[in-house]
Amino acid sequence: MPGDLYLLAGRYRLIERLGQGGAGTVWRAIDDMLDRQVAVKQVRVPEGLGPRERAEFADRAMHEARSAGRLRDPAIVLVHDVVLEGDQPWIIMDLTTGRSLDKVIKERGPLPPGFVAAVGLRVLSALEVAHAHGILHQDVKPANILLDADGTAMLTDFGIAAPMGGRGDMFGSAGSPGYMAPERLNEQPSGPSADLWSLGASLYTAVEGRAPFERALPAAVAAAVLLHEPPFPARAGRELGGLLMAMLAKDPAARPTAAQVRQVLTALTGAGTAPGHRQQRHRQKRPRRWWPVPAALAAVVALGAGGWYAAAALTRQETGRYTTAPDPCTLLTDAQAARLVKGTPKRSLTRPGECQWLIREGTVPARSLVVRIWAERPNRDLGGPEVAQRRFASEKSTRAAAEGLSQRQAYGAVTAITGVGEAAITQNGFKFYLNSTTSGSADSILLFRTSNLLGEVRWRREDVPVDGSPGKDAADAMADPETAIAAARLITAALAK
């Protein structure tokens, strides 16, 4: 661990540690070249990585920090430089004098709704700029929202920011469980709505003085995010409270857009926005909007486990064929899996809703087939199959946006496939190994929908040689989509029985 006088890159002299979290450690430092104070973030490198994986992580962290450095907004803490020392990434940023929102909440308790709305507007502005540049923040939380003396908010710590269209991988779990959207906890593809979910959770904490999914243990927090609805934030009032509940919807398609969030927060800002200011007793009348929590939501909370299905039945919404997703490990027989992966694979339930069949060559993974299944639930407006259709369309557009070559990773075009469920698409991916233009890992990914069920099949091969120079067509040239398609047809046939 660097000491007080550690000199980074012959230029940045570390003075003191300012804070530490899941994404890394932040230091106060002196830039000897420009004779000014800066903040230096030592990015946390996940434990247990091999040399190649550590190098890949460092390379990705550097690339994403450079991307974040291009963002310009009054509410974004600027990134000035990125440094790689060995395989340890460091990010050099503006040193801000503001205090973090979580510390303000601890000292003062619940904050006035008008002030919270003003903070939300500033952070929303920063997120909209990042999203316009194709970047997700991925760690919006009160500790990363800084407040100046006048209450002006800034969003910091783009250290684990990621490009849109990226897939969950071994490095994609950084963040804070109580402020990570359900799709991120499930390591499913996420988009701008995941950052807005985290903003909603942060504003909920500010106005209530407690986190929406507060629990004693991190595992219990993650389970609450995935399975439970938070209590209605009574201190927020009807309008802000309704907005926050809508932002915290489990289904990304059911959450309000950034424009809708901005409209509500703008209407709520005004007198009594300073954290020490008492709210006025009288309230101006405002027009009723679409986000108040519906009676159906209250019914779901009251019914508890399985309540969504009963509530949907009460409101005559179509639930779909599947009340729960089937065990993915039962959708392929051992013989079928062996034919697909061309060997005798090891089968394992890698996480709830996901099964992997893995072939190793010695101790090194060589080929793997991963099947992920999840059921979509009805929301207040749509039945289960309609929610699944929207989610499928959203996934299709997100994956299409990832087409092309970025650094050493390439994705091909999204292609429709017939004969697999009610709708299906495939996309090929290829990632070059670090400092290599001759080999890498090749993915063929198939997403399908049937009724209210969505499934993903990922066929991965390691040490795939590249035929010719690397380019944006490498993903399709090196792919084997037929194996993923064959697996998906077997799976949908099993589901139809």
XYZ file of C-alpha atoms in Angstrom:
497
model
C 0.000 0.000 0.000
C 1.463 3.396 -0.930
C 2.708 5.504 1.951
C 2.145 9.204 2.564
C 4.991 10.239 0.234
C 4.422 7.686 -2.504
C 5.190 9.225 -5.909
C 2.954 7.923 -8.689
C 4.214 8.068 -12.273
C 6.967 10.440 -11.155
C 4.371 13.178 -10.812
C 1.528 12.615 -8.324
C 2.641 12.633 -4.682
C 0.083 10.905 -2.417
C -0.573 12.888 0.765
C -3.451 11.182 2.579
C -6.171 8.620 2.072
C -9.574 10.289 1.714
C -11.807 7.239 1.511
C -12.142 3.624 0.512
C -14.986 1.643 -1.029
C -15.789 -1.360 -3.169
C -14.454 0.262 -6.347
C -11.122 1.448 -4.899
C -9.271 3.886 -2.661
C -9.160 7.662 -3.148
C -6.088 9.697 -2.146
C -5.383 13.393 -1.840
C -2.270 14.112 -3.900
C -0.066 16.922 -5.195
C 0.561 17.163 -8.921
C 4.252 18.121 -8.802
C 4.239 19.200 -12.450
C 1.393 21.728 -12.104
C 1.749 22.317 -8.347
C -1.903 21.707 -7.521
C -3.920 19.287 -5.444
C -5.763 16.453 -7.157
C -7.703 13.341 -6.186
C -6.104 10.036 -7.181
C -8.187 6.877 -7.274
C -6.472 3.524 -6.897
C -8.872 1.203 -8.738
C -9.635 -1.994 -6.840
C -8.429 -5.033 -8.806
C -10.617 -8.102 -8.088
C -8.917 -10.822 -6.094
C -8.135 -14.235 -7.510
C -7.311 -13.134 -11.060
C -4.550 -14.767 -13.024
C -1.874 -12.710 -14.802
C -3.795 -12.549 -18.076
C -7.062 -11.664 -16.361
C -5.388 -8.935 -14.274
C -3.911 -7.461 -17.434
C -7.306 -7.569 -19.180
C -8.974 -5.892 -16.203
C -6.330 -3.138 -16.106
C -6.675 -2.563 -19.845
C -10.446 -2.260 -19.612
C -10.288 0.038 -16.589
C -7.863 2.337 -18.409
C -10.028 2.429 -21.532
C -13.201 3.208 -19.596
C -11.476 5.890 -17.505
C -10.303 7.577 -20.704
C -13.875 7.452 -22.015
C -15.142 9.039 -18.788
C -12.474 11.722 -19.151
C -14.260 13.011 -22.250
C -17.414 13.849 -20.299
C -18.073 17.519 -19.602
C -20.886 18.753 -17.365
C -20.969 21.090 -14.338
C -22.214 18.149 -12.262
C -19.400 15.774 -13.267
C -16.078 15.643 -11.430
C -13.501 15.874 -14.210
C -11.034 13.071 -14.960
C -7.633 14.516 -15.958
C -5.333 11.534 -16.377
C -5.089 7.748 -16.144
C -1.937 5.913 -15.107
C -1.043 2.222 -15.262
C 1.715 1.157 -12.878
C 2.399 -2.529 -13.285
C -1.133 -3.915 -13.562
C -2.592 -1.355 -11.126
C -4.811 1.337 -12.725
C -4.937 4.841 -11.190
C -7.351 7.655 -12.126
C -6.477 11.334 -11.533
C -9.458 13.640 -10.964
C -10.392 17.102 -9.719
C -10.150 17.398 -5.954
C -13.507 18.693 -4.774
C -14.139 20.301 -1.394
C -17.725 19.108 -1.141
C -19.019 16.641 1.414
C -20.648 13.406 0.336
C -24.416 13.089 0.515
C -24.184 10.018 2.753
C -22.266 12.007 5.377
C -24.808 14.834 5.230
C -27.615 12.314 5.743
C -25.818 10.755 8.740
C -25.370 14.169 10.365
C -28.725 15.787 9.568
C -31.069 12.875 9.000
C -33.827 13.022 6.369
C -33.477 15.983 4.002
C -36.289 18.232 2.650
C -37.976 16.866 -0.496
C -37.329 20.099 -2.428
C -33.615 19.924 -1.674
C -33.511 16.229 -2.588
C -35.242 17.019 -5.896
C -32.611 19.696 -6.646
C -29.815 17.208 -5.941
C -31.568 14.702 -8.186
C -31.725 17.192 -11.057
C -27.976 17.814 -10.910
C -27.108 14.128 -10.816
C -29.626 13.426 -13.583
C -27.861 16.026 -15.744
C -24.539 14.240 -15.241
C -26.079 10.874 -16.090
C -27.765 12.194 -19.227
C -24.402 13.501 -20.492
C -22.742 10.156 -19.771
C -25.559 8.193 -21.426
C -25.406 10.455 -24.493
C -21.751 9.402 -24.819
C -22.678 5.733 -24.482
C -21.335 5.401 -20.917
C -23.038 3.974 -17.824
C -21.875 5.172 -14.393
C -22.731 1.897 -12.577
C -22.090 3.199 -9.041
C -24.567 6.002 -8.330
C -25.003 6.158 -4.554
C -24.993 8.828 -1.819
C -21.262 8.341 -1.158
C -20.531 9.336 -4.783
C -22.715 12.479 -4.736
C -20.790 15.493 -3.418
C -22.455 18.623 -2.038
C -20.850 22.066 -1.960
C -21.566 24.514 0.866
C -24.465 25.982 -1.125
C -25.989 22.545 -1.680
C -24.872 22.205 -5.311
C -24.404 18.532 -6.169
C -21.773 16.798 -8.291
C -21.434 13.163 -9.339
C -18.019 11.601 -8.886
C -16.326 8.224 -9.279
C -16.733 7.075 -12.859
C -14.052 4.519 -11.982
C -16.224 1.498 -12.862
C -18.121 3.207 -15.676
C -18.846 0.908 -18.606
C -19.921 1.264 -22.232
C -23.553 0.577 -23.062
C -24.262 -2.797 -24.588
C -21.589 -4.487 -22.478
C -22.196 -7.916 -21.005
C -21.899 -8.922 -17.372
C -18.581 -10.653 -16.749
C -16.182 -11.445 -13.951
C -15.293 -7.770 -13.625
C -18.843 -6.412 -13.881
C -19.984 -6.917 -10.279
C -18.419 -3.764 -8.817
C -20.793 -1.445 -7.039
C -22.878 -1.312 -3.871
C -25.641 -3.963 -3.542
C -28.283 -1.623 -2.091
C -27.817 0.777 -5.006
C -27.400 -1.731 -7.864
C -30.421 -2.312 -10.092
C -31.897 -5.832 -10.080
C -30.663 -6.557 -13.595
C -27.092 -5.744 -12.538
C -27.318 -8.021 -9.509
C -28.519 -10.758 -11.863
C -25.609 -9.889 -14.208
C -28.016 -9.308 -17.072
C -27.341 -6.631 -19.705
C -28.145 -3.180 -18.314
C -28.791 0.230 -19.804
C -29.438 3.823 -18.710
C -32.463 2.739 -16.668
C -30.085 0.909 -14.300
C -28.350 4.202 -13.463
C -31.754 5.854 -12.982
C -32.725 3.037 -10.598
C -29.584 3.774 -8.563
C -30.441 7.483 -8.585
C -33.910 6.644 -7.289
C -32.426 4.559 -4.473
C -30.037 7.411 -3.575
C -32.791 10.033 -3.478
C -34.975 7.682 -1.433
C -32.141 7.410 1.135
C -31.758 11.194 1.233
C -35.418 11.983 1.806
C -36.135 9.110 4.223
C -32.807 9.014 6.075
C -32.503 5.274 5.389
C -31.845 3.147 2.335
C -34.864 1.609 0.562
C -33.581 -1.952 1.009
C -31.756 -1.519 4.296
C -30.817 -4.850 5.890
C -28.152 -6.066 8.345
C -26.190 -8.219 5.860
C -25.126 -7.495 2.258
C -26.634 -10.775 1.041
C -29.972 -9.817 2.603
C -29.782 -6.411 0.898
C -29.244 -8.043 -2.503
C -32.135 -10.441 -1.888
C -34.403 -7.540 -0.930
C -33.510 -5.651 -4.111
C -34.420 -8.703 -6.190
C -37.503 -9.913 -4.332
C -39.143 -7.190 -2.237
C -40.731 -3.775 -2.665
C -39.416 -0.965 -0.419
C -41.770 0.833 1.977
C -43.406 3.884 0.444
C -41.195 6.909 1.368
C -43.696 8.744 3.540
C -41.426 11.761 4.182
C -41.147 12.377 0.424
C -44.790 13.255 -0.071
C -47.132 11.841 -2.672
C -45.454 13.160 -5.813
C -41.766 12.577 -5.051
C -42.609 9.323 -3.257
C -44.557 8.051 -6.251
C -41.706 8.947 -8.576
C -39.139 7.145 -6.398
C -41.272 4.002 -6.241
C -41.597 4.060 -10.034
C -37.833 4.514 -10.461
C -37.267 1.459 -8.231
C -39.404 -0.861 -10.374
C -37.837 -4.308 -10.830
C -38.562 -4.247 -14.555
C -36.422 -1.723 -16.473
C -39.202 -1.217 -19.030
C -41.601 -0.085 -16.283
C -39.357 2.705 -14.970
C -39.832 6.355 -15.983
C -37.500 7.795 -18.596
C -34.909 10.466 -17.824
C -37.218 13.090 -19.357
C -40.106 12.016 -17.118
C -37.862 12.050 -14.039
C -36.646 15.547 -14.958
C -40.215 16.817 -15.365
C -41.200 15.688 -11.870
C -38.038 16.844 -10.109
C -38.229 20.252 -11.781
C -41.776 20.734 -10.507
C -40.672 19.823 -6.978
C -37.724 22.223 -6.679
C -38.161 25.678 -5.187
C -38.485 27.174 -1.701
C -37.122 25.168 1.191
C -34.447 23.365 -0.810
C -31.480 23.987 1.470
C -30.703 21.051 3.792
C -31.048 23.194 6.907
C -34.191 25.006 5.776
C -37.554 24.116 7.286
C -40.238 23.157 4.851
C -43.189 25.518 4.585
C -46.401 24.244 6.101
C -48.497 25.112 3.103
C -48.098 23.338 -0.223
C -48.883 24.536 -3.688
C -51.346 22.491 -5.650
C -49.752 20.585 -8.480
C -51.313 18.576 -11.244
C -51.658 14.859 -10.630
C -49.235 12.785 -12.644
C -49.004 9.181 -13.769
C -46.555 7.812 -11.183
C -48.560 7.550 -7.897
C -48.297 4.021 -6.520
C -51.344 2.106 -7.737
C -53.610 -0.011 -5.584
C -52.316 -3.085 -7.387
C -48.819 -2.446 -5.997
C -50.213 -2.254 -2.470
C -51.999 -5.536 -3.101
C -48.772 -7.165 -4.258
C -46.949 -6.045 -1.114
C -49.777 -7.301 1.106
C -49.956 -10.668 -0.621
C -46.233 -11.292 -0.121
C -44.517 -14.182 -1.890
C -46.272 -14.978 -5.135
C -48.393 -11.869 -4.713
C -47.630 -10.602 -8.188
C -49.380 -13.609 -9.695
C -52.437 -13.284 -7.470
C -52.648 -9.522 -8.015
C -52.429 -10.028 -11.768
C -55.270 -12.538 -11.537
C -57.369 -10.074 -9.533
C -56.871 -7.374 -12.170
C -57.379 -9.891 -15.009
C -53.911 -9.287 -16.429
C -52.444 -12.075 -18.539
C -49.677 -13.666 -16.486
C -48.217 -15.891 -19.199
C -47.411 -19.586 -19.146
C -44.689 -19.418 -16.502
C -45.240 -18.364 -12.892
C -41.550 -19.103 -12.260
C -38.615 -19.852 -14.519
C -37.704 -23.553 -14.769
C -34.355 -24.893 -13.610
C -32.067 -24.266 -16.618
C -29.976 -27.351 -15.800
C -33.002 -29.558 -16.584
C -33.577 -28.154 -20.077
C -30.746 -30.121 -21.694
C -29.920 -33.757 -21.047
C -26.319 -34.790 -20.419
C -26.273 -36.553 -23.783
C -27.565 -33.470 -25.600
C -25.031 -31.227 -23.875
C -22.194 -33.618 -24.708
C -23.090 -33.558 -28.414
C -23.301 -29.774 -28.427
C -19.974 -29.060 -26.687
C -18.204 -32.057 -28.295
C -17.006 -33.704 -25.111
C -18.057 -34.670 -21.603
C -18.824 -31.387 -19.847
C -19.090 -30.563 -16.173
C -22.575 -29.230 -15.402
C -23.095 -26.627 -12.668
C -25.722 -24.127 -11.532
C -23.467 -21.051 -11.627
C -26.121 -18.714 -10.148
C -29.918 -18.788 -9.752
C -31.449 -19.090 -13.194
C -28.173 -19.952 -14.950
C -26.557 -23.290 -15.797
C -23.153 -23.951 -17.375
C -21.749 -26.959 -19.198
C -17.947 -26.594 -19.221
C -15.155 -28.410 -21.035
C -11.598 -27.955 -19.762
C -8.320 -28.824 -21.429
C -6.126 -29.563 -18.455
C -6.972 -26.823 -15.967
C -7.875 -24.198 -18.577
C -11.485 -23.630 -19.798
C -11.779 -24.505 -23.473
C -15.491 -24.458 -24.331
C -18.626 -23.589 -22.390
C -22.354 -23.520 -22.979
C -24.302 -21.232 -20.615
C -28.103 -21.163 -20.416
C -29.893 -18.370 -18.533
C -33.680 -18.334 -18.036
C -35.969 -15.805 -16.366
C -39.726 -15.122 -16.237
C -41.171 -11.631 -16.634
C -44.035 -10.566 -14.369
C -47.046 -8.394 -15.142
C -46.785 -4.741 -14.134
C -49.527 -2.234 -13.503
C -50.128 -1.666 -17.233
C -49.006 -4.810 -19.054
C -49.433 -8.543 -18.811
C -46.445 -10.869 -18.460
C -46.084 -11.660 -22.192
C -46.269 -7.946 -23.074
C -43.582 -7.134 -20.501
C -41.438 -9.900 -22.017
C -42.002 -8.482 -25.506
C -40.835 -5.042 -24.372
C -37.830 -6.482 -22.589
C -36.930 -8.488 -25.691
C -37.212 -5.383 -27.889
C -35.095 -3.391 -25.430
C -32.423 -6.102 -25.351
C -32.437 -6.267 -29.142
C -31.811 -2.533 -29.548
C -29.167 -2.484 -26.797
C -27.246 -5.343 -28.381
C -27.543 -3.837 -31.847
C -25.937 -0.660 -30.479
C -22.858 -2.676 -29.451
C -22.089 -3.732 -33.044
C -18.555 -2.897 -34.136
C -14.991 -2.990 -32.838
C -13.999 -1.320 -29.559
C -10.396 -1.799 -28.478
C -9.899 -5.593 -28.690
C -13.574 -6.572 -28.475
C -15.915 -6.858 -31.449
C -19.629 -7.601 -31.822
C -21.351 -8.552 -35.033
C -24.801 -7.606 -36.258
C -27.983 -8.787 -34.536
C -29.737 -11.417 -36.647
C -33.301 -12.751 -36.312
C -33.696 -16.536 -36.002
C -36.847 -18.496 -36.840
C -38.073 -21.661 -35.190
C -36.872 -20.777 -31.680
C -39.721 -19.796 -29.362
C -41.912 -16.898 -30.440
C -38.941 -14.672 -31.302
C -35.178 -15.054 -31.221
C -32.022 -13.151 -32.177
C -28.338 -14.007 -32.310
C -25.193 -11.926 -32.059
C -21.579 -12.996 -32.332
C -18.735 -11.592 -30.261
C -14.966 -11.895 -30.301
C -12.445 -10.634 -27.765
C -8.742 -10.594 -28.546
C -6.426 -11.673 -25.789
C -4.222 -8.990 -24.287
C -1.441 -7.900 -26.658
C -2.569 -10.449 -29.237
C -3.934 -9.998 -32.724
C -3.933 -13.704 -33.537
C -6.250 -15.359 -30.980
C -9.005 -14.742 -28.466
C -12.373 -15.982 -27.199
C -15.385 -16.283 -29.512
C -19.004 -16.023 -28.346
C -22.263 -16.829 -30.075
C -25.181 -15.476 -28.061
C -28.848 -16.260 -28.691
C -31.748 -14.521 -26.936
C -35.249 -15.984 -27.240
C -38.742 -15.260 -25.939
C -41.722 -17.533 -25.421
C -44.840 -16.243 -23.630
C -43.519 -14.388 -20.537
C -40.220 -16.305 -20.476
C -36.872 -15.021 -21.764
C -33.788 -17.138 -22.238
C -30.195 -16.628 -23.310
C -27.802 -19.218 -24.678
C -24.113 -18.345 -24.799
C -21.647 -20.631 -26.624
C -18.024 -19.676 -25.899
C -14.783 -21.071 -27.302
C -11.325 -20.125 -26.065
C -8.016 -19.826 -27.956
C -9.760 -19.280 -31.292
C -7.233 -18.269 -33.980
C -7.994 -15.179 -36.065
C -8.021 -15.625 -39.810
C -6.283 -12.501 -41.094
C -5.941 -9.067 -39.477
C -8.372 -8.140 -36.658
C -11.306 -5.982 -37.624
C -14.980 -5.375 -36.974
C -15.887 -8.543 -38.939
C -13.828 -10.767 -36.636
C -16.857 -11.551 -34.458
C -18.851 -13.073 -37.315
C -15.842 -14.661 -39.033
C -14.713 -16.563 -35.928
C -18.190 -17.439 -34.592
C -20.056 -20.744 -34.396
C -23.706 -19.644 -34.105
C -25.113 -23.012 -35.163
C -24.238 -24.585 -31.806
C -26.095 -21.862 -29.889
C -29.073 -22.161 -32.250
C -29.160 -25.966 -31.892
C -29.059 -25.664 -28.101
C -31.853 -23.083 -28.087
C -34.074 -25.312 -30.240
C -33.604 -28.195 -27.821
C -34.375 -25.919 -24.878
C -37.548 -24.422 -26.372
C -38.704 -27.944 -27.294
C -38.230 -28.972 -23.647
C -40.162 -25.917 -22.491
C -43.060 -26.765 -24.796
C -43.615 -30.200 -23.207
